[in-house]
Short mmCIF file of C-alpha atoms in Angstrom, two decimals:
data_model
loop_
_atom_site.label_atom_id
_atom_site.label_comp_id
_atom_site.label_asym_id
_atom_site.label_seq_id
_atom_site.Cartn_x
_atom_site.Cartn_y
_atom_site.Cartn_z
CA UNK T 442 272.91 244.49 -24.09
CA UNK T 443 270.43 242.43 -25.69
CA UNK T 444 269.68 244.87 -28.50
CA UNK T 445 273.89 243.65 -28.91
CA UNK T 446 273.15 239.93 -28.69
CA UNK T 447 270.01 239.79 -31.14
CA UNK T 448 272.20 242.14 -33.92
CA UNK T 449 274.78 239.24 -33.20
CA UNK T 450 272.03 235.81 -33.38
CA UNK T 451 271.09 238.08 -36.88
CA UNK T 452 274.58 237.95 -37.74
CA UNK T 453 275.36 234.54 -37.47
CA UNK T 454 272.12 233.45 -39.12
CA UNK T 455 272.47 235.72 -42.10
CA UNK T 456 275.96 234.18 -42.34
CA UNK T 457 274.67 230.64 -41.96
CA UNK T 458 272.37 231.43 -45.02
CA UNK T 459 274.90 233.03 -47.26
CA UNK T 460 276.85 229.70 -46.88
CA UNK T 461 274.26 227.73 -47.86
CA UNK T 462 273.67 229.77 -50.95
CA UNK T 463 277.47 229.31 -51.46
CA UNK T 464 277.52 225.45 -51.40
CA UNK T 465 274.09 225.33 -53.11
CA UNK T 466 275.47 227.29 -56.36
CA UNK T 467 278.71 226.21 -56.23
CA UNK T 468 277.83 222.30 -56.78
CA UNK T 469 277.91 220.65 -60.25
CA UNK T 470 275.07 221.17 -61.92
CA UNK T 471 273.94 217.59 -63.00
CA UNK T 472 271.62 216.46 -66.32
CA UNK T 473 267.89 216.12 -65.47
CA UNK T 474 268.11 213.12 -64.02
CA UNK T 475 268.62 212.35 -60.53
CA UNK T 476 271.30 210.08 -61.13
CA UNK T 477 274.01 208.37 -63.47
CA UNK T 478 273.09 205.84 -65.65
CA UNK T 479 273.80 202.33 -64.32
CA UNK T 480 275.51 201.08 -67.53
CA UNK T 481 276.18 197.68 -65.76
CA UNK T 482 272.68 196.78 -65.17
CA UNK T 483 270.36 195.11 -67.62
CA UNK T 484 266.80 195.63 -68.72
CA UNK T 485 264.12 195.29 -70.81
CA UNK T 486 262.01 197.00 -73.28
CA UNK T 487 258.60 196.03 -73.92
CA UNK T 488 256.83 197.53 -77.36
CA UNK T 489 252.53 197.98 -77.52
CA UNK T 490 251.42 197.96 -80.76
CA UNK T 491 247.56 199.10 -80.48
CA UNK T 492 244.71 200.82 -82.71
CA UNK T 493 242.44 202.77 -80.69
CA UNK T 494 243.14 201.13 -77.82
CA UNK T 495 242.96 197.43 -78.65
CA UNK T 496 246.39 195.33 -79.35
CA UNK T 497 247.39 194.53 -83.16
CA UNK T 498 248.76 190.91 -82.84
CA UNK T 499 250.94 189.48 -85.54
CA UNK T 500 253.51 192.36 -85.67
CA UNK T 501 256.87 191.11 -86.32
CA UNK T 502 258.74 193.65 -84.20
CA UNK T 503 263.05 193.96 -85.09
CA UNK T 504 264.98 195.68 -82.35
CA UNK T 505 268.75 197.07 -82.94
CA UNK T 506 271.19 198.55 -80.88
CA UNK T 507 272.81 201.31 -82.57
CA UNK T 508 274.19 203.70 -79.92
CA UNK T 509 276.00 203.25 -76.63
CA UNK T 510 275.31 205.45 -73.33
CA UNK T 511 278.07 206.65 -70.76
CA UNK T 512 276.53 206.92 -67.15
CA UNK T 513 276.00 210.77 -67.81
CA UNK T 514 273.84 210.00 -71.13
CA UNK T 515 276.54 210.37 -73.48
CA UNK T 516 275.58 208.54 -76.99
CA UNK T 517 277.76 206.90 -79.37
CA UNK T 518 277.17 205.22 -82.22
CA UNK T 519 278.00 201.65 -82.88
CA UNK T 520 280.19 201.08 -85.15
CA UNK T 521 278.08 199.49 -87.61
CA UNK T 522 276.29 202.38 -87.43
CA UNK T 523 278.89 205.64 -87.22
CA UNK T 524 279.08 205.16 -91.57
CA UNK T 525 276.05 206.59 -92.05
CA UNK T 526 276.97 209.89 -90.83
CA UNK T 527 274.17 210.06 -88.91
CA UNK T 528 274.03 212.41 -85.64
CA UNK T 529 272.97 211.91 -82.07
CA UNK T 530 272.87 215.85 -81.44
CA UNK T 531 269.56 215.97 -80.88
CA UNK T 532 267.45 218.31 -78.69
CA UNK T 533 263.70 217.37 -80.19
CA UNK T 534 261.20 215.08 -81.11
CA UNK T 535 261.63 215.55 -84.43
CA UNK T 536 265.11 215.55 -84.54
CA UNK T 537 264.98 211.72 -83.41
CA UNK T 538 262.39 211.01 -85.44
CA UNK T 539 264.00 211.90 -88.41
CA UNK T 540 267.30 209.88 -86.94
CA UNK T 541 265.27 206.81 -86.89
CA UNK T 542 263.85 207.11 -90.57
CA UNK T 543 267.44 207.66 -91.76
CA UNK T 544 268.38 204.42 -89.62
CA UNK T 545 265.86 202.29 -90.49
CA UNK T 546 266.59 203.23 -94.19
CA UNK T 547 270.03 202.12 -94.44
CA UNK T 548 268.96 198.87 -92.21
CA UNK T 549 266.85 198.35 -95.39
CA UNK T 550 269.17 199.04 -97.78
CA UNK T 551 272.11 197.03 -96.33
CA UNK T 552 269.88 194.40 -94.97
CA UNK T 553 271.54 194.73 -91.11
CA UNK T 554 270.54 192.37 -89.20
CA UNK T 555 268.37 192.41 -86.45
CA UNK T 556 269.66 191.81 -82.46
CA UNK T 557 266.18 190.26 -81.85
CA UNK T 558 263.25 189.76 -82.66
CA UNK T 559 259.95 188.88 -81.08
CA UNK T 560 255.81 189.28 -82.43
CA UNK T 561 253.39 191.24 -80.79
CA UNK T 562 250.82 189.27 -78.78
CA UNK T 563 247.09 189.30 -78.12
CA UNK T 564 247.48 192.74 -76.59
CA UNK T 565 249.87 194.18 -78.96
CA UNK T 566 252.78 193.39 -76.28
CA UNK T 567 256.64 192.37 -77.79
CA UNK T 568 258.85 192.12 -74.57
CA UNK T 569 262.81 192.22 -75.14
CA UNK T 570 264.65 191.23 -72.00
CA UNK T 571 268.39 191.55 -71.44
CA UNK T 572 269.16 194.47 -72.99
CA UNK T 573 271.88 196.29 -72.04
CA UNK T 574 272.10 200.18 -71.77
CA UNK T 575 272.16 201.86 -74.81
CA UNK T 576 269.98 203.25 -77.72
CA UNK T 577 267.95 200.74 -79.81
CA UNK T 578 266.35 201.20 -83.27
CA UNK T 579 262.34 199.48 -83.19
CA UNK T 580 261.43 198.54 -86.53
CA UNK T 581 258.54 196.40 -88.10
CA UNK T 582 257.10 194.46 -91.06
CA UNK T 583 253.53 195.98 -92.20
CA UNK T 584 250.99 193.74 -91.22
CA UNK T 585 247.87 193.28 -92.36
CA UNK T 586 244.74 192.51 -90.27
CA UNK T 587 240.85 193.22 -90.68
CA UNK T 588 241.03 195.07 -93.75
CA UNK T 589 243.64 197.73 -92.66
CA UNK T 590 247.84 197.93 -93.40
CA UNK T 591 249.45 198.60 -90.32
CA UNK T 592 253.05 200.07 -90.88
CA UNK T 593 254.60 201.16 -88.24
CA UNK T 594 257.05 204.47 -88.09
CA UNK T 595 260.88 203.51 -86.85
CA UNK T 596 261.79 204.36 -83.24
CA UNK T 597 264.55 204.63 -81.57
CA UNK T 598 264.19 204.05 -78.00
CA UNK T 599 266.38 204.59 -75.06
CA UNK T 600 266.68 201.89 -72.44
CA UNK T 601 266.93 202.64 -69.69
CA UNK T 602 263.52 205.15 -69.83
CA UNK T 603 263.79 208.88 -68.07
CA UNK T 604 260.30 208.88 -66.11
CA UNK T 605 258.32 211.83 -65.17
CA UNK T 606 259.72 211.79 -61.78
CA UNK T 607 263.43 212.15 -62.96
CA UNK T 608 264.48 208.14 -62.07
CA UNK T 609 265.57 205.39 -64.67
CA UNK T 610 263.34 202.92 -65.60
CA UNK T 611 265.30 200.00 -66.87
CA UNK T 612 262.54 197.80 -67.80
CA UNK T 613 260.89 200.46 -70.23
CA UNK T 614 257.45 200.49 -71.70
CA UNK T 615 256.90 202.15 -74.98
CA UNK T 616 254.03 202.13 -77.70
CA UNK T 617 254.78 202.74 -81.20
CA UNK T 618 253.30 204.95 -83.53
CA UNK T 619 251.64 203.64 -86.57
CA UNK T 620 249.88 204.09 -89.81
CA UNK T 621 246.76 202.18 -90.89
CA UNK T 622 245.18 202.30 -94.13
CA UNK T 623 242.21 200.81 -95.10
CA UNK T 624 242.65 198.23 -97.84
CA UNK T 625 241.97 198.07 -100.93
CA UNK T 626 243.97 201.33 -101.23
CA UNK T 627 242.56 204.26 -102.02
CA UNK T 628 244.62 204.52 -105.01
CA UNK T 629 246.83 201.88 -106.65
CA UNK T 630 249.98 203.89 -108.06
CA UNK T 631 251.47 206.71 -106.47
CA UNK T 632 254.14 209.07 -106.70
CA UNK T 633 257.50 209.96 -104.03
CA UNK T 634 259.69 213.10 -103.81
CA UNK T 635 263.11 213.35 -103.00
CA UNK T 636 264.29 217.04 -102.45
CA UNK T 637 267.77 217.88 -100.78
CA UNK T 638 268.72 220.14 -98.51
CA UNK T 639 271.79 221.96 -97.63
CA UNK T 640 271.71 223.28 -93.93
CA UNK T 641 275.17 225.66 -92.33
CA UNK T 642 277.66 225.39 -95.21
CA UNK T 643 279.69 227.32 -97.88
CA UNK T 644 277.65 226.56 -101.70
CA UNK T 645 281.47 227.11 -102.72
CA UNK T 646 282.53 223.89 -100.85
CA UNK T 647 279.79 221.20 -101.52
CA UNK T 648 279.83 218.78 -103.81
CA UNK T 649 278.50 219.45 -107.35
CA UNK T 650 276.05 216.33 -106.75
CA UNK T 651 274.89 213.93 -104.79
CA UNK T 652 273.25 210.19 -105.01
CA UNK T 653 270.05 209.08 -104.02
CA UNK T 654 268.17 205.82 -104.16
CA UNK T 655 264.84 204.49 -104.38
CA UNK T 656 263.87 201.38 -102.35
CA UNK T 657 260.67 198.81 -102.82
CA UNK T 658 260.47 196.97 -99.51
CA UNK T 659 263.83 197.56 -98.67
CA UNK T 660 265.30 196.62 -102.30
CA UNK T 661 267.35 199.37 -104.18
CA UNK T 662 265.35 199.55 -107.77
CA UNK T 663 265.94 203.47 -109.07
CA UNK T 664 269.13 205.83 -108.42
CA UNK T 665 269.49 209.55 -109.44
CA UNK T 666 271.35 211.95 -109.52
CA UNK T 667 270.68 215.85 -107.92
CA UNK T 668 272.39 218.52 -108.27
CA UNK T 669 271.93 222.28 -108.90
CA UNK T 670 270.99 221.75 -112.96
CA UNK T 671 267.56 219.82 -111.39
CA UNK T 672 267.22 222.31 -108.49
CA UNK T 673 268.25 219.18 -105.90
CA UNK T 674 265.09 217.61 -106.40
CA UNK T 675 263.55 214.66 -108.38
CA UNK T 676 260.03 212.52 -108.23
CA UNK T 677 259.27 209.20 -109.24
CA UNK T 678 255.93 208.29 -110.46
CA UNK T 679 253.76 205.67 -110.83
CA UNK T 680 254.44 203.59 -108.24
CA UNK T 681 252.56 200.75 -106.95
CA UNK T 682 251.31 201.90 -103.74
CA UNK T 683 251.20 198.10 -102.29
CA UNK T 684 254.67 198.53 -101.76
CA UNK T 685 256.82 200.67 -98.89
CA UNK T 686 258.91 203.15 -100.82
CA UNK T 687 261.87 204.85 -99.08
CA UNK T 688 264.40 207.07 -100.20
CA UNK T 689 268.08 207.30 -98.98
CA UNK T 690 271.45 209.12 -99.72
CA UNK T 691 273.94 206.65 -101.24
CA UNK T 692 276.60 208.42 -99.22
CA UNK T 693 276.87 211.27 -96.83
CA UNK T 694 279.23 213.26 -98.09
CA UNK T 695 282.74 213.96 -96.38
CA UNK T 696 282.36 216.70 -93.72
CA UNK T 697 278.46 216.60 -93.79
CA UNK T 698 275.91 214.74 -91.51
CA UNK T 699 273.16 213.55 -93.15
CA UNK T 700 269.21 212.86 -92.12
CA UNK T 701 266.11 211.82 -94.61
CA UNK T 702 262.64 212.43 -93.04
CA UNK T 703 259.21 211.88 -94.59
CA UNK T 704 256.68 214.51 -95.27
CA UNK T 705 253.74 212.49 -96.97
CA UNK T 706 254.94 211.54 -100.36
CA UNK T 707 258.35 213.67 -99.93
CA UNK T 708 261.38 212.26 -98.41
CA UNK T 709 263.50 215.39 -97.25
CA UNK T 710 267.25 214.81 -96.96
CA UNK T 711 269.27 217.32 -95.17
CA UNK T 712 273.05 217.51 -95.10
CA UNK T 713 274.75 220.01 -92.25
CA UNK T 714 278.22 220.79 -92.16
CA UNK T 715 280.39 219.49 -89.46
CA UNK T 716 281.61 222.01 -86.74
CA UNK T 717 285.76 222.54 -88.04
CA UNK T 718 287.91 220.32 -85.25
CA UNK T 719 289.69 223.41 -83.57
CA UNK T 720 293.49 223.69 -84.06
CA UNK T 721 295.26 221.69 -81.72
CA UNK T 722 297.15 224.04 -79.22
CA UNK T 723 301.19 224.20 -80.13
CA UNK T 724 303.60 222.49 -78.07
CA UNK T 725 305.04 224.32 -75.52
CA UNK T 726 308.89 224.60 -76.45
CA UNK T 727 311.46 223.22 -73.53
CA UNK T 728 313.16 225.89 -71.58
CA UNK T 729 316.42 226.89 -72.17
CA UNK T 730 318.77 224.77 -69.66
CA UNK T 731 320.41 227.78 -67.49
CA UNK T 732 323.98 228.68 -67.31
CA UNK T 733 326.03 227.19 -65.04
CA UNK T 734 327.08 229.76 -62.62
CA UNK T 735 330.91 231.09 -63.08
CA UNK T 736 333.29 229.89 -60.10
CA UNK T 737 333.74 232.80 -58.20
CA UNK T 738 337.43 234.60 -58.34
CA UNK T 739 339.53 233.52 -55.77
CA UNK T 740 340.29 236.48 -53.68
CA UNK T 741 343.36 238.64 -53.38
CA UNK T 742 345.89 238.01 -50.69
CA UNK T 743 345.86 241.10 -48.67
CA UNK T 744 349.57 240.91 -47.84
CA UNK T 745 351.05 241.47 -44.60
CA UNK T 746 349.91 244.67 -42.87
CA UNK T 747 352.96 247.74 -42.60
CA UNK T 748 354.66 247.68 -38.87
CA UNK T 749 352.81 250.46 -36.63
CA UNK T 750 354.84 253.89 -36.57
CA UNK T 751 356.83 254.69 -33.29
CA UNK T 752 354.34 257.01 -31.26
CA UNK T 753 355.57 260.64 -31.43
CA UNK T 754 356.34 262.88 -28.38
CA UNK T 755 353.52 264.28 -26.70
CA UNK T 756 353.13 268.02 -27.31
CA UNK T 757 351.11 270.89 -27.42
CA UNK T 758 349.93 273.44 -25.43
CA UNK T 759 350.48 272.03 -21.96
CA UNK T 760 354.06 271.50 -23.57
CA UNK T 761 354.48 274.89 -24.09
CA UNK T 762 352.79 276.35 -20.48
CA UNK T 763 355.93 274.36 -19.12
CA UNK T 764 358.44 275.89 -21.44
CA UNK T 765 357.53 279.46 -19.81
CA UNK T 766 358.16 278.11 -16.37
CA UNK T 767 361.68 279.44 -15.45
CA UNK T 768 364.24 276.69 -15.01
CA UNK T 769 365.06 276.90 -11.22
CA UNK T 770 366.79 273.16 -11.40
CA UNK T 771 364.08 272.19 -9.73
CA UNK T 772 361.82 269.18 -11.18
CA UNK T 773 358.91 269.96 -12.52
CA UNK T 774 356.54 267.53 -11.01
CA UNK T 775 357.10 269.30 -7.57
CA UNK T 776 356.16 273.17 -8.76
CA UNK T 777 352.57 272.57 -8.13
CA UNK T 778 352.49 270.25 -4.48
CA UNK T 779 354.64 273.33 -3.15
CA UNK T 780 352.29 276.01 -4.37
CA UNK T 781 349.52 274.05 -2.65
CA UNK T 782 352.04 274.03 0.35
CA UNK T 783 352.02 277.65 0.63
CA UNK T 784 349.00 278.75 -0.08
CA UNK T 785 347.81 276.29 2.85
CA UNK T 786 350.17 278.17 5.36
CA UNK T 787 349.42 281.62 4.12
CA UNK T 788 345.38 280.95 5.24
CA UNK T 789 346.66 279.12 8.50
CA UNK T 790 348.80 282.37 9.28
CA UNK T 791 346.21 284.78 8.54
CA UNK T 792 343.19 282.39 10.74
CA UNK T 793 345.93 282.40 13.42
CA UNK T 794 346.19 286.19 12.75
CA UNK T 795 342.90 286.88 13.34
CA UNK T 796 342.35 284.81 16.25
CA UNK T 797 344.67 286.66 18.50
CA UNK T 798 343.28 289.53 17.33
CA UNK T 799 339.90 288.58 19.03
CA UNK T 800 341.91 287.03 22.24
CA UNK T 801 343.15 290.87 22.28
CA UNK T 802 340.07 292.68 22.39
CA UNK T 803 338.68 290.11 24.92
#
């Protein structure tokens, strides 16, 4: 009996499990935060400019917003922004960082202005409040201070801020990566690549050549041409090297995304193909409207049924048994009463017969 019960407790517990399991595997996965996005809440973003440690004041810090977020982290770009064929596809640091170089190079070029602005204080703290959800670009001007060019390396920043502990942070903290260079400069004339790069397309499709330009702080002052007959590539030299140099593509071609990231002296521009938009599926054609049903034949009057038949004569063999029976005149109904009749008194006389036989003997 209990060896019954304790097979049935294991039962019920096992089963008790397995639906936990169920429920556990069967809920919607979610992204790696905790929870959605409130995209009706604002915050703020503060930026810490430092060097080893201790704050670079003076830093004339530019923030834009360039992308929108959905509650489950979905980017898009601004419109502003969506022309430059940039993508948000991103899945590592270098990915974004080579986003924001492309951003901030077009911001340069086209001279986009800036949502706010704000300068770094005593501790290298620029606090934007306000902000609603979305992506922002972080740009500065090079400063100088104690002998050394600080020029600080675009951003973009999310706000809110995923923490280590999975939550949003809306009022986000981040400190921006720099360069400094001791002044004077090394050198004073320099020299900047451009080399472009064709990533996940057919050579048979792209175009024959593309456009690049050469900005001085910002200002468009060289433009070339590459192609295949200069192997894609081109360098301009002697350069003053008091001046920020950036290259960009004039245009992203159609069907192509397009990102420029710096390697040293080199700016790298890569162009992928866009996935193909799949078909869209064909319209179901309407059904056929159905028949309408024939009305259904009227049926046929059976007609009036034939007047029964007179019943014949009854016959047969007790017919015939009575044709052998000798006509006497007598009716034949009373033939078989009187043969009863008789046979009655022929056992009466022969009991009575009998009887005085034994009143004899006696």
């Amino acid at each position: 009996m209990r060896g019954r019960r304790f097979r049935g407790l294991t039962s019920v517990v096992l089963g008790v499990l397995l639906a936990l399991v169920a429920v556990v595997f069967a809920a919607p996965r979610v992204a790696r935060a905790c929870g959605l996005v409130d995209t009706s809440r604002v915050g703020s973003l503060t930026v810490v400019y430092r060097d080893g440690g201790a704050g670079v004041s003076g830093v004339e810090v530019e923030l834009r917003h360039v992308a929108s977020v959905s509650q489950t982290v979905r980017l898009t770009l601004d419109e502003d922004y969506a022309v430059y064929g940039v993508s948000l596809d991103i899945d590592d640091a270098d990915g974004w960082r080579a986003a924001a170089q492309t951003l901030a190079g077009y911001v340069e070029r086209d001279e986009l202005a800036a949502d706010a602005a704000s300068v770094t204080d005593a501790d290298g703290r620029a606090t934007f409040s306000g902000l609603e959800p979305g992506l922002y670009l972080v740009t500065s001007a090079p400063v100088v201070q104690g002998g050394t060019r600080y020029e600080q390396e675009p951003a973009l920043v999310m706000v809110p801020q995923l923490q280590a502990d999975d939550t949003w942070e809306y009022d986000a903290v981040v400190e921006l990566k720099h360069e400094d260079t001791p002044l004077p400069p090394p050198v004073t004339h320099e020299s900047v690549s451009v080399v472009k790069l064709w990533l996940s397309d057919d050579a048979a499709a792209r175009p024959a050549s593309v456009t690049v330009q050469l900005l001085r702080d910002g200002v468009v002052v060289d433009t070339q041409v590459l192609s295949s007959a200069n192997g894609w590539a081109h360098t301009w030299t002697d350069l003053d090297s008091s001046y920020a140099w950036t290259v960009v593509e004039a245009s992203v071609p159609e069907g192509y995304t397009g990102t420029v990231h710096r390697e040293g002296d080199t700016f790298i521009i890569e162009n992928e193909a866009e996935p193909e938009e799949p078909d869209e599926p064909d319209e179901p054609e309407d059904p056929d409207e159905p028949d309408e049903p024939d009305e259904p034949d009227e049926p046929e009057d059976p007609g009036r049924p034939n007047d029964p038949s007179e019943p014949e004569e009854p016959g047969g063999p007790v017919d015939e048994a009575w044709e052998a029976v000798p006509n006497t005149g007598m009716a034949r109904s009373l033939v078989v009463p009187l043969a009863g009749v008789g046979v009655l008194l022929y056992v009466l006389g022969w009991w009575l017969g009998r009887r005085a036989e034994r009143d004899g003997r006696s």
